[in-house]
PDB file of C-alpha atoms and ligand atoms in Angstrom:
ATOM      1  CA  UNK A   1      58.984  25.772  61.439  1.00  0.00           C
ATOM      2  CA  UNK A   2      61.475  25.454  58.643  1.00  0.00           C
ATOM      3  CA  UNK A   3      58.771  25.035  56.302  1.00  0.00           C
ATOM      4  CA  UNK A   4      55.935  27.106  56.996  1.00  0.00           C
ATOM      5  CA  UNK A   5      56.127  30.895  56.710  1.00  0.00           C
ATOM      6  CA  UNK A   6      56.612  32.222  60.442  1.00  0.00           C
ATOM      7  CA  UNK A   7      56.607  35.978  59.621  1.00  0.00           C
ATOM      8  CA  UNK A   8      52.882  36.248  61.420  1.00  0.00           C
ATOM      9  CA  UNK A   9      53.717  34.017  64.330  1.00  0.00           C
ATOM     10  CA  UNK A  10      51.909  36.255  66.450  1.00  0.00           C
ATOM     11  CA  UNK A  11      48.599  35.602  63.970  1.00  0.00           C
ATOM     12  CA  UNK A  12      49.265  31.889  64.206  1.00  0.00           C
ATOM     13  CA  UNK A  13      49.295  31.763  67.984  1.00  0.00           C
ATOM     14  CA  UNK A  14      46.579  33.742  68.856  1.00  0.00           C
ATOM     15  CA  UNK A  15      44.386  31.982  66.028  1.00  0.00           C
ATOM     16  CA  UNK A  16      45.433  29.218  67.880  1.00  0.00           C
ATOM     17  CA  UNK A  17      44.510  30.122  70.870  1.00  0.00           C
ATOM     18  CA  UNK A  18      41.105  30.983  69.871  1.00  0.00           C
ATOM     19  CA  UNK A  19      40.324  27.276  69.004  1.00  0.00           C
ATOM     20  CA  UNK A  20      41.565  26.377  72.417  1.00  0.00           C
ATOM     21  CA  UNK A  21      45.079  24.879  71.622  1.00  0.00           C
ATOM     22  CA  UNK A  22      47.424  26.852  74.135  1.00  0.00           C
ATOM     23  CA  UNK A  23      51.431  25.903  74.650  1.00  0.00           C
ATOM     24  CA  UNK A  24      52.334  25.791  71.107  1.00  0.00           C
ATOM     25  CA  UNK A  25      56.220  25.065  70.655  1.00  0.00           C
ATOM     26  CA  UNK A  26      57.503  25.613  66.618  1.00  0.00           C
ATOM     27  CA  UNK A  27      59.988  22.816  66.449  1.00  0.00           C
ATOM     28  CA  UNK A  28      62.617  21.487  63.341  1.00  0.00           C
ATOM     29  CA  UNK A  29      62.743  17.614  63.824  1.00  0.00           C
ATOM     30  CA  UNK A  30      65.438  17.739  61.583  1.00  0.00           C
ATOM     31  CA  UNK A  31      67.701  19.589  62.555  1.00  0.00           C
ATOM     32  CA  UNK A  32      66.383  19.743  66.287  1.00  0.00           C
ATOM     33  CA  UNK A  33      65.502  23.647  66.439  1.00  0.00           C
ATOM     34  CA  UNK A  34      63.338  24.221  69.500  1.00  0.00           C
ATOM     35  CA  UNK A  35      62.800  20.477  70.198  1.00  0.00           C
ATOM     36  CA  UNK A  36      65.074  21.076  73.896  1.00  0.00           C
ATOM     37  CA  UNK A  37      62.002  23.232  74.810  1.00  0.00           C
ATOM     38  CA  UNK A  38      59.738  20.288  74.419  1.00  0.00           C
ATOM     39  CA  UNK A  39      60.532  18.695  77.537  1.00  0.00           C
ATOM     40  CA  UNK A  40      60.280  21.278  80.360  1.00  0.00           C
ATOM     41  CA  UNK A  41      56.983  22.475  79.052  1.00  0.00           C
ATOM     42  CA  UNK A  42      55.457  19.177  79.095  1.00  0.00           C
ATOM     43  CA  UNK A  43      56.592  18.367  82.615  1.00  0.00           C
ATOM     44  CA  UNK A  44      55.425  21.412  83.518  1.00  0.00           C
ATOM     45  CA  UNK A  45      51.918  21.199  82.313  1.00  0.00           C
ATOM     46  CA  UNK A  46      51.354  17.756  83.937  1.00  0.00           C
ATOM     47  CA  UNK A  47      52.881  18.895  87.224  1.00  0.00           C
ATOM     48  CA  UNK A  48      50.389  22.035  87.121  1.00  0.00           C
ATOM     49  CA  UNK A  49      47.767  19.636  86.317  1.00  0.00           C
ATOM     50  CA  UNK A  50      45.070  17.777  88.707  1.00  0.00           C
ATOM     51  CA  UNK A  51      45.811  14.453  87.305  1.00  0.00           C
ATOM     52  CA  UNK A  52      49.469  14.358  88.284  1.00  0.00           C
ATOM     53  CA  UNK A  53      48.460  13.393  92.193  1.00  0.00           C
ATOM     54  CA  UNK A  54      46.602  10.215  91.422  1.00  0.00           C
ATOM     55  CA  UNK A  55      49.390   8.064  92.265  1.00  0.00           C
ATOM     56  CA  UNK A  56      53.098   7.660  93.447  1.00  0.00           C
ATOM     57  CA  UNK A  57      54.032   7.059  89.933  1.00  0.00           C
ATOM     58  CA  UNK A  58      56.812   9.925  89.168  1.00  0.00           C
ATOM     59  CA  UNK A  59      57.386   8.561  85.602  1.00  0.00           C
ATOM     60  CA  UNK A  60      55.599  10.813  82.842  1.00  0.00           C
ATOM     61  CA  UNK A  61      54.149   8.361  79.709  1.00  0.00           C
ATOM     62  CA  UNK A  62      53.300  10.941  77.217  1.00  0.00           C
ATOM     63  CA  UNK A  63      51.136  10.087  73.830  1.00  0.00           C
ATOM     64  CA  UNK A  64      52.295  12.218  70.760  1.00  0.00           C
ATOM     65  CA  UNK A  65      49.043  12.610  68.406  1.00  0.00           C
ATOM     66  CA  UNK A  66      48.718  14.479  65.098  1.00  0.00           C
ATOM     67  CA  UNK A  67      47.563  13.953  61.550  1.00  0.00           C
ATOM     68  CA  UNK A  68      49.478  11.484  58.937  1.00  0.00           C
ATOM     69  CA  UNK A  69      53.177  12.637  57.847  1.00  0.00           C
ATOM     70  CA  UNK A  70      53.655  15.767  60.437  1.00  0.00           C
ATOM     71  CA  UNK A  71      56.725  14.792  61.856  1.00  0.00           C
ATOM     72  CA  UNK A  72      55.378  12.506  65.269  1.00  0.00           C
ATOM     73  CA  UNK A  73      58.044  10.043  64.792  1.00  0.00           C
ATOM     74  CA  UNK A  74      60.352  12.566  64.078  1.00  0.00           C
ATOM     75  CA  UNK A  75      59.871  14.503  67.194  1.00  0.00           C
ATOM     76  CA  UNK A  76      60.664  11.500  69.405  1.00  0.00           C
ATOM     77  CA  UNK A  77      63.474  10.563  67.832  1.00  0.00           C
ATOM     78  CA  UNK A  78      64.886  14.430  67.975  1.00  0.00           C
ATOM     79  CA  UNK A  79      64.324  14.170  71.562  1.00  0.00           C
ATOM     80  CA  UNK A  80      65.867  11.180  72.448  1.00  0.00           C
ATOM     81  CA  UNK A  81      68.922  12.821  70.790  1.00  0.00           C
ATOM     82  CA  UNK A  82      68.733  15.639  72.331  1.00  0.00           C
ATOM     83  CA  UNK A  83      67.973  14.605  75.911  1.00  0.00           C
ATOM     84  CA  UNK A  84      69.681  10.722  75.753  1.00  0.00           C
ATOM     85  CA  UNK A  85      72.411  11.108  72.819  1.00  0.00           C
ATOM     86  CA  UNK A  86      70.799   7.872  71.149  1.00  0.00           C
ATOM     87  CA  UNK A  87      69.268   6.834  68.126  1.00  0.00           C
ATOM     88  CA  UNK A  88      66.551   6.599  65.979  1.00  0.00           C
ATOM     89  CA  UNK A  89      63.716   4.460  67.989  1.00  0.00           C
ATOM     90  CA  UNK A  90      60.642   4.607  65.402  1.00  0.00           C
ATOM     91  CA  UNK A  91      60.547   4.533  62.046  1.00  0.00           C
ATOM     92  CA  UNK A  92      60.444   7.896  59.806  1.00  0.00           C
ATOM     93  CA  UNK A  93      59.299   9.050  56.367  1.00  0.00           C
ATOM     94  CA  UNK A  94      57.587  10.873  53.524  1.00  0.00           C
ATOM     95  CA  UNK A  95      54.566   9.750  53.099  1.00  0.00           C
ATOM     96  CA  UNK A  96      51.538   9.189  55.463  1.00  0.00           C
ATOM     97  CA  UNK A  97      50.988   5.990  57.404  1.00  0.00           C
ATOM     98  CA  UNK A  98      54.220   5.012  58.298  1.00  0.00           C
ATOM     99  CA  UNK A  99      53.508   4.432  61.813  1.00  0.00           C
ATOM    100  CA  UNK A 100      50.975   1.931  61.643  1.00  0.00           C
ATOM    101  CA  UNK A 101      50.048   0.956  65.132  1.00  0.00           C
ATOM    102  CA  UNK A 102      50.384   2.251  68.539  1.00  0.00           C
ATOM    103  CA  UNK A 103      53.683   1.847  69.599  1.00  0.00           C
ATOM    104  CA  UNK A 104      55.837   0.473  72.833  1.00  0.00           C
ATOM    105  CA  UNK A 105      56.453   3.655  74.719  1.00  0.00           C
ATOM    106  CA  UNK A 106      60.166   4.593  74.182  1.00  0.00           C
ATOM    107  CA  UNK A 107      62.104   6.884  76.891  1.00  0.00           C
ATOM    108  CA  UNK A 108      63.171  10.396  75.576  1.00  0.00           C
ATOM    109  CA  UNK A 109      64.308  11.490  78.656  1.00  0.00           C
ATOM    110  CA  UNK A 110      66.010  10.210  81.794  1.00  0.00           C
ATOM    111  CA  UNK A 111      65.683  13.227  84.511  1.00  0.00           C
ATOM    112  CA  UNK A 112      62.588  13.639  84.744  1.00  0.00           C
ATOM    113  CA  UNK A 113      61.754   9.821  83.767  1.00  0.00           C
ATOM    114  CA  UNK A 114      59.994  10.508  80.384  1.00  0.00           C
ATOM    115  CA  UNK A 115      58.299   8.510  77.964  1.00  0.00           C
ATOM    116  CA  UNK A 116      56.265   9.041  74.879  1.00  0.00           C
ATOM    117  CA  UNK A 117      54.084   6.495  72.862  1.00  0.00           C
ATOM    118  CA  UNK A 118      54.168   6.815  69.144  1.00  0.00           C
ATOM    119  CA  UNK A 119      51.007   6.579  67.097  1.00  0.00           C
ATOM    120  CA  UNK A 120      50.048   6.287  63.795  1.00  0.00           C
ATOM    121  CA  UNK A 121      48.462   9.515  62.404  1.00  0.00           C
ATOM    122  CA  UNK A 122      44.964  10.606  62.816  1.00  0.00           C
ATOM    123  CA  UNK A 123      42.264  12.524  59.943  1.00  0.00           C
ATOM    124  CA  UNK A 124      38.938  14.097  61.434  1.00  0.00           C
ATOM    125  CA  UNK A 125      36.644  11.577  59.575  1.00  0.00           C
ATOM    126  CA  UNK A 126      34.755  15.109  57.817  1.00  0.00           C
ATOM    127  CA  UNK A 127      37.270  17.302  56.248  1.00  0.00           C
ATOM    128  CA  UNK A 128      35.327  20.598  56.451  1.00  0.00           C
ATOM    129  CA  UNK A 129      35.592  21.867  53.018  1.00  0.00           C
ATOM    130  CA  UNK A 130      37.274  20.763  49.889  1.00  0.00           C
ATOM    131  CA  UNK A 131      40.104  23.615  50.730  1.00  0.00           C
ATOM    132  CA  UNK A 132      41.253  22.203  53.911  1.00  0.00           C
ATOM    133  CA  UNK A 133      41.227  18.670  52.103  1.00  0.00           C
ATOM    134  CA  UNK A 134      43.427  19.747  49.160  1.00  0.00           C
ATOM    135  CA  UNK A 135      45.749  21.836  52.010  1.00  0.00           C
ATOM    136  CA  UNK A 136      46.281  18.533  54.031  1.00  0.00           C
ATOM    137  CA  UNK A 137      46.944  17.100  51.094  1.00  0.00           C
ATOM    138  CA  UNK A 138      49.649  19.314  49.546  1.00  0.00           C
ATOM    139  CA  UNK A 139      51.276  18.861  53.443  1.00  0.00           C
ATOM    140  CA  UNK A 140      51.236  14.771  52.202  1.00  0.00           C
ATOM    141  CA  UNK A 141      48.467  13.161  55.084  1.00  0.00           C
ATOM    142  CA  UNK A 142      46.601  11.538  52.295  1.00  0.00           C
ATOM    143  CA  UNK A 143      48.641   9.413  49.548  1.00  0.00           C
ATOM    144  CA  UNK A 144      48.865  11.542  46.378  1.00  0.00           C
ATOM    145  CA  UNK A 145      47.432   9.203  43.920  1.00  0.00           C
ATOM    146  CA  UNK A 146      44.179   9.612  45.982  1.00  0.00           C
ATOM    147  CA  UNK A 147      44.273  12.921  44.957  1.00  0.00           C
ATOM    148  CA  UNK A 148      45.675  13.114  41.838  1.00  0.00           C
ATOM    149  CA  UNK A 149      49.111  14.758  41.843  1.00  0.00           C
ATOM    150  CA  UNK A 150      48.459  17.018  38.980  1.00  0.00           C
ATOM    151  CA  UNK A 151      45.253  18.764  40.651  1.00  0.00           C
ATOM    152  CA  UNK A 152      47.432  19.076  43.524  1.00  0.00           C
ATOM    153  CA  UNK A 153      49.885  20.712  41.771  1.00  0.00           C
ATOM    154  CA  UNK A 154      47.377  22.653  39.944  1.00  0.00           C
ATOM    155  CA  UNK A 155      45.855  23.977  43.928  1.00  0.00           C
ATOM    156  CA  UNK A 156      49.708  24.474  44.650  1.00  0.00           C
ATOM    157  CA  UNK A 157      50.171  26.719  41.841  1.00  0.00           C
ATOM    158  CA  UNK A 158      47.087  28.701  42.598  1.00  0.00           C
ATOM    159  CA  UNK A 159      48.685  28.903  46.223  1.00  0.00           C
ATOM    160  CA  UNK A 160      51.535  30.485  45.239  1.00  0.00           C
ATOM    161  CA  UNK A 161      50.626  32.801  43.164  1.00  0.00           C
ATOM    162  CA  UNK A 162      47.396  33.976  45.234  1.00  0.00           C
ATOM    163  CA  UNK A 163      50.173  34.752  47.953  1.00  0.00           C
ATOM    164  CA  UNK A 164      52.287  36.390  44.727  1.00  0.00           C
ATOM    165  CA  UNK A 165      55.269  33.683  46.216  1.00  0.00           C
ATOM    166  CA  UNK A 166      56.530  33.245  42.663  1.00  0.00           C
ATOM    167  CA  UNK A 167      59.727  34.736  43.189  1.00  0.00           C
ATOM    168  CA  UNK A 168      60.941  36.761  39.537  1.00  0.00           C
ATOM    169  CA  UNK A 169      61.062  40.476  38.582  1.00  0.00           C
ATOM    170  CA  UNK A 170      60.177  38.937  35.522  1.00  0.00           C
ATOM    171  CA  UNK A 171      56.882  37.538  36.990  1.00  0.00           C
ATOM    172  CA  UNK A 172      53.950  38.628  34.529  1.00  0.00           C
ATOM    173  CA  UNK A 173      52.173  39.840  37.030  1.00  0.00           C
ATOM    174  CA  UNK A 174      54.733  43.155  37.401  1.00  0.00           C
ATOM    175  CA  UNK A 175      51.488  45.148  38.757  1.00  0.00           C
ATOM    176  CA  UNK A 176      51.132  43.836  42.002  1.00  0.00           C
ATOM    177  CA  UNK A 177      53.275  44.175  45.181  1.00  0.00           C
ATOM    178  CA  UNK A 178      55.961  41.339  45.555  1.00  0.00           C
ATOM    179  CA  UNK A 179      55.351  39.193  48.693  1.00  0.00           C
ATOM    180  CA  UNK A 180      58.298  36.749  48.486  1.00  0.00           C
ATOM    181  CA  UNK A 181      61.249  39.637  49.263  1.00  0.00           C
ATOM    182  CA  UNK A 182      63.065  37.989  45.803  1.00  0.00           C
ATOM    183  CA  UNK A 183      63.627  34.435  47.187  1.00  0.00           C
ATOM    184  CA  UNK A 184      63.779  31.741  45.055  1.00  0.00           C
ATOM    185  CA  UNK A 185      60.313  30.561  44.056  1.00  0.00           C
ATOM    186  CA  UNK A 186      59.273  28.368  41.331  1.00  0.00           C
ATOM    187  CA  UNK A 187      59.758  31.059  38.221  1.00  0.00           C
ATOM    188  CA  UNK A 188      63.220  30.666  39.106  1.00  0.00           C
ATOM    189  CA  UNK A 189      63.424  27.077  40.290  1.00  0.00           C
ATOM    190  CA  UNK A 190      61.717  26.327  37.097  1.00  0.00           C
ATOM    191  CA  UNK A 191      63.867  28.620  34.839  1.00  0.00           C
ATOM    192  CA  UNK A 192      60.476  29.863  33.586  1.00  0.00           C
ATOM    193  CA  UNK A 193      59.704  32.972  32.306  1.00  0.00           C
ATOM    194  CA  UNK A 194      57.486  34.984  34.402  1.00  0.00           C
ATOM    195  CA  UNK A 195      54.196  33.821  36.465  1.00  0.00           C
ATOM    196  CA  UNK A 196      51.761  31.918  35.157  1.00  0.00           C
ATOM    197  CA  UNK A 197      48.606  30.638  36.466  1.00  0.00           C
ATOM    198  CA  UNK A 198      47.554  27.887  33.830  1.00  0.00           C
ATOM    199  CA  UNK A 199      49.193  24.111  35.299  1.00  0.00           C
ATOM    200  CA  UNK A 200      49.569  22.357  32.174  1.00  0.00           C
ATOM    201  CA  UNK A 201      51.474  25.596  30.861  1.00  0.00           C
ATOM    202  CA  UNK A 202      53.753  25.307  33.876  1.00  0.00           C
ATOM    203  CA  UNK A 203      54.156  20.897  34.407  1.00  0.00           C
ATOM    204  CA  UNK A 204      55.399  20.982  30.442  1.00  0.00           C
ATOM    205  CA  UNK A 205      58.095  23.462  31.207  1.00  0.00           C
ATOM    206  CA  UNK A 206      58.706  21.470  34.416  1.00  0.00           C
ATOM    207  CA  UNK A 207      58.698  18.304  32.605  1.00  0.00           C
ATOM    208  CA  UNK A 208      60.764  20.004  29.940  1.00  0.00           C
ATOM    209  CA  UNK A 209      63.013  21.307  31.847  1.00  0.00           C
ATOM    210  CA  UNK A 210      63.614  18.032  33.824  1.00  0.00           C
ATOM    211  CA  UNK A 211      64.052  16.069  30.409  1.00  0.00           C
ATOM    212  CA  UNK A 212      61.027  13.685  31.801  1.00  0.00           C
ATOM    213  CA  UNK A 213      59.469  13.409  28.608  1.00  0.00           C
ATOM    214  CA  UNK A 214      57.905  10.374  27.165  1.00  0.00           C
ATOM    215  CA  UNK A 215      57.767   8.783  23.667  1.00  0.00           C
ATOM    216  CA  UNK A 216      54.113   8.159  22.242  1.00  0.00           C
ATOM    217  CA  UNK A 217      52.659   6.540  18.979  1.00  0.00           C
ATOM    218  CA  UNK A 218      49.636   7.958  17.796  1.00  0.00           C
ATOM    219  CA  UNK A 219      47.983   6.341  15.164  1.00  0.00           C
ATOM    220  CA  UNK A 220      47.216   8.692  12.060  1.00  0.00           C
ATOM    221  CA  UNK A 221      45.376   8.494   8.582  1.00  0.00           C
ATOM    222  CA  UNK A 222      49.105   7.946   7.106  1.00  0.00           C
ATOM    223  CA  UNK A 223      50.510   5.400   9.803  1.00  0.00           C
ATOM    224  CA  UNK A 224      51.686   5.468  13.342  1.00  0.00           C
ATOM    225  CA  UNK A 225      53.832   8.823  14.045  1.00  0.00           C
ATOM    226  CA  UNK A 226      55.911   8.967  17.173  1.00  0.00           C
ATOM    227  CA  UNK A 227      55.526  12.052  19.491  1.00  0.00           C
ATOM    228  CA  UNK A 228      57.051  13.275  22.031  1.00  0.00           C
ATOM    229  CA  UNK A 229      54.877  14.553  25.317  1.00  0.00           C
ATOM    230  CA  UNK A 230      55.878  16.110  28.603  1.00  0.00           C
ATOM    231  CA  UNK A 231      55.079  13.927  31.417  1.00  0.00           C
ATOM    232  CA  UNK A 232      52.545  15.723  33.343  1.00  0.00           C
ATOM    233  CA  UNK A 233      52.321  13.228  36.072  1.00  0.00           C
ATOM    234  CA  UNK A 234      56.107  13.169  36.732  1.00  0.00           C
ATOM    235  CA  UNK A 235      56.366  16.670  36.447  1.00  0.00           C
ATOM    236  CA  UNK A 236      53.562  17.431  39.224  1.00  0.00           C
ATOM    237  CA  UNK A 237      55.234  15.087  41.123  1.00  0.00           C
ATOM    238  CA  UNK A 238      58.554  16.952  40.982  1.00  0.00           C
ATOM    239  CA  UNK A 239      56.839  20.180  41.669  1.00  0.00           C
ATOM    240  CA  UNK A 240      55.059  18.699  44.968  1.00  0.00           C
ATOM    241  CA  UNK A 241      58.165  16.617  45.981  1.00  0.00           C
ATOM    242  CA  UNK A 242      60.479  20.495  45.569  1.00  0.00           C
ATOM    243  CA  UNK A 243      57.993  22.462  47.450  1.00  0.00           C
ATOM    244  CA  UNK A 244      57.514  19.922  50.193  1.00  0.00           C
ATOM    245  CA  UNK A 245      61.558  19.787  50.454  1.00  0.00           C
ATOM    246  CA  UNK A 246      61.030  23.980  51.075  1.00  0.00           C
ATOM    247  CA  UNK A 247      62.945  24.218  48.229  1.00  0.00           C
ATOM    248  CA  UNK A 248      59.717  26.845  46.537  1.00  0.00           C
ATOM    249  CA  UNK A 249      60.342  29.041  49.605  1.00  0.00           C
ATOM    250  CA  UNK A 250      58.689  29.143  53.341  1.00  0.00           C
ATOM    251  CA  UNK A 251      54.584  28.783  52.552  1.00  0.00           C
ATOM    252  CA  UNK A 252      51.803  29.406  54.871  1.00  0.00           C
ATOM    253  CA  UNK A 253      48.798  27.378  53.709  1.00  0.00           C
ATOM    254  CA  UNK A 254      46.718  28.622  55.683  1.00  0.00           C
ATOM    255  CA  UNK A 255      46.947  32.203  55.549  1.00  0.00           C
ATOM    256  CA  UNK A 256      43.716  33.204  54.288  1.00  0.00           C
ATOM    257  CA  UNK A 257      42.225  31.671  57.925  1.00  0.00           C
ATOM    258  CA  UNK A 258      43.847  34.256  59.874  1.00  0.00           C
ATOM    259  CA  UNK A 259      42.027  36.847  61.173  1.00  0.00           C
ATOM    260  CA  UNK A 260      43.003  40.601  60.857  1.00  0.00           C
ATOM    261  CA  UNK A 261      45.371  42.550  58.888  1.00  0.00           C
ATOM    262  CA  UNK A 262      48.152  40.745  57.171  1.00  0.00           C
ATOM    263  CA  UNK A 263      51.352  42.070  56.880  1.00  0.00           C
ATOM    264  CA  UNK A 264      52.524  42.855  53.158  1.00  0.00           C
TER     265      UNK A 264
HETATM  266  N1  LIG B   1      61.580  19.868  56.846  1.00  0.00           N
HETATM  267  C1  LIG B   1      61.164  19.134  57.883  1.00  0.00           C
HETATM  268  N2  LIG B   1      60.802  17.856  57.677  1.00  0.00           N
HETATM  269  C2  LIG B   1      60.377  17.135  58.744  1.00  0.00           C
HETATM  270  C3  LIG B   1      60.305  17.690  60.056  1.00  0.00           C
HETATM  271  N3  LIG B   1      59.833  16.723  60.903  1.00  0.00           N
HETATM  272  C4  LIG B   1      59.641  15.630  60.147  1.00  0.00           C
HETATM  273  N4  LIG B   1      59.966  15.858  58.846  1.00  0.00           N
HETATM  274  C5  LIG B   1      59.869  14.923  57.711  1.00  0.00           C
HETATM  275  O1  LIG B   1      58.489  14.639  57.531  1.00  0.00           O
HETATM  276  C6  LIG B   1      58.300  13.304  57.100  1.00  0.00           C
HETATM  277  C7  LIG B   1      57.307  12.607  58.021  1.00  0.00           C
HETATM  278  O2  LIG B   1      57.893  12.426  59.291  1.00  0.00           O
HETATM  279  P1  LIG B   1      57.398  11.308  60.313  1.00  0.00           P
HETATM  280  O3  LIG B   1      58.104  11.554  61.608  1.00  0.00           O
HETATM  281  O4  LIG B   1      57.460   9.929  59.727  1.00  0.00           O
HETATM  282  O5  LIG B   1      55.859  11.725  60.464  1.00  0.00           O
HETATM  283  P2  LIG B   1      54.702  10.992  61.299  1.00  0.00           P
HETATM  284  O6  LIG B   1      53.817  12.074  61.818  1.00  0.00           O
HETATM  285  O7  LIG B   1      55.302  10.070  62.307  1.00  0.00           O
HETATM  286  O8  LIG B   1      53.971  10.186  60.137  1.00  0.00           O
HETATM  287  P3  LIG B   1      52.976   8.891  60.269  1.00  0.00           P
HETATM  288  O9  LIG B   1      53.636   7.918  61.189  1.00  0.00           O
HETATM  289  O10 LIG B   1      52.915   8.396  58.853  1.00  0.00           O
HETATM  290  O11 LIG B   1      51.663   9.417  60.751  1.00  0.00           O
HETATM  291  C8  LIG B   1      59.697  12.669  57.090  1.00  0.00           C
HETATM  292  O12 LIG B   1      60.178  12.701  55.757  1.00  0.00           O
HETATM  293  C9  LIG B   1      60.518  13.567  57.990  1.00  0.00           C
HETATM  294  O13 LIG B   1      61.886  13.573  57.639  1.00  0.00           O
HETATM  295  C10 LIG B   1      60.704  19.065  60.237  1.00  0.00           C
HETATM  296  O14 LIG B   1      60.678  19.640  61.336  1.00  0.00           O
HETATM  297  N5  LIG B   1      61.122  19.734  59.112  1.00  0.00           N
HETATM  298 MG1  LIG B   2      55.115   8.068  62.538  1.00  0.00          MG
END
């Protein structure tokens, strides 16, 4: 919830809704917004459900599923510090396939008896159009070098600026409406001077800006001249690494799969 834009909440949940996902909680792992709610829904749910009288059993052993990198590990440990005041019991982090195996269930709660298995994160095995593939990707679920972190970068760009999220009143775009109410988005991150919708425009200011440029010999008619070049690749990293940190502004990836009227 910290990172996705929330201002059509209502959109989100009833889109959600109409693929049959009801219940939906938006939680901060990190700094444990909304994660107390976690627990009294669930126990809820399984004591309103069928299966809960098959045995004696009171304990609840709960499996927390999801695609690579969404926060799963996260969201057990944020509950066990919420509901037992201890520490980290799985192992967290940035990239995808960090949890590698099912895990030993670990207790998050002690009234009612709660536990919750950890498990490593899940892809559909068809991604249903190159779109939704380059989405889960700017989110990290695949590695980026699978990708390529400068075409991400460059489907990142195109993101922001379809949603106009790119944050200057000297944006060259002046024409159309501003969507980002002046937050700081990557014209200003950037120090750049106005919108601009070519990448490799954008990565050599980054990589300018960021002083990650490298030293190359080229070989010419007259001998070997040194040059200096931006480094796209560590520049397109940066940018992915800053907007996956929030620090571009709240983004909602998938706004374009909403139904209805957007808000402005
Ligand atoms: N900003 C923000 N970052 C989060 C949140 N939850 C988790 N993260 C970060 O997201 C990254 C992935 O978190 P994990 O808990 O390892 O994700 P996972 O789903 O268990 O990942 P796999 O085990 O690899 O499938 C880590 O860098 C977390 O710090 C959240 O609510 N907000
Ligand atoms: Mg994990």
């Amino acid at each position: 919830m910290d990172l996705a834009d929330l201002s059509q909440r209502q959109k989100i949940i009833q889109h959600l809704e109409r693929e049959g996902l009801k219940n939906v909680i938006f939680t901060n792992c990190v700094k444990d917004e909304n994660v107390k709610q976690v627990i009294p829904a669930v126990t809820e749910l399984v004591g309103s459900s069928c299966r809960y009288h098959r045995g004696e059993n009171v304990e609840l052993c709960i499996m927390v599923v999801g695609v690579p990198n969404v926060g799963k590990s996260s969201l057990i440990n944020a509950l066990r510090r919420q509901h037992l005041r201890k520490g980290k019991a799985t192992r967290v982090g940035g990239e995808p396939g960090i949890t590698r195996a099912v895990m030993s269930r670990i207790q998050v709660c002690e009234r009612p008896l709660m536990f919750l298995l950890d498990t490593p994160g899940v892809l559909a095995p068809r991604i249903e159009s190159v779109e939704t593939g380059l989405k889960l990707a700017l989110c990290g679920t695949v590695l980026d070098h699978l990708v390529g972190a400068e075409s991400l970068a460059d489907y990142l760009l195109y993101t922001l600026n379809r949603q106009r999220l790119f944050g200057s009143d000297l944006a060259g775009w002046p024409w159309l409406p501003r969507a980002d109410g002046g937050l700081c988005r990557y014209v200003q991150h950037y120090g750049l001077d106005g919108a601009c919708d070519d990448v490799v425009t954008v990565l050599k200011r980054v990589a300018v800006r960021l002083g990650k440029t490298q030293k190359v010999k080229v070989l010419t008619g007259t001998g070997d001249v040194t040059v200096v070049q931006p480094d796209y690749p560590a520049a397109a990293h940066d940018f992915l690494r800053t907007f996956r940190r929030g620090l571009l502004g709240a983004v909602m990836l998938d706004r374009d799969v909403l139904q209805g009227p957007l808000d402005p």
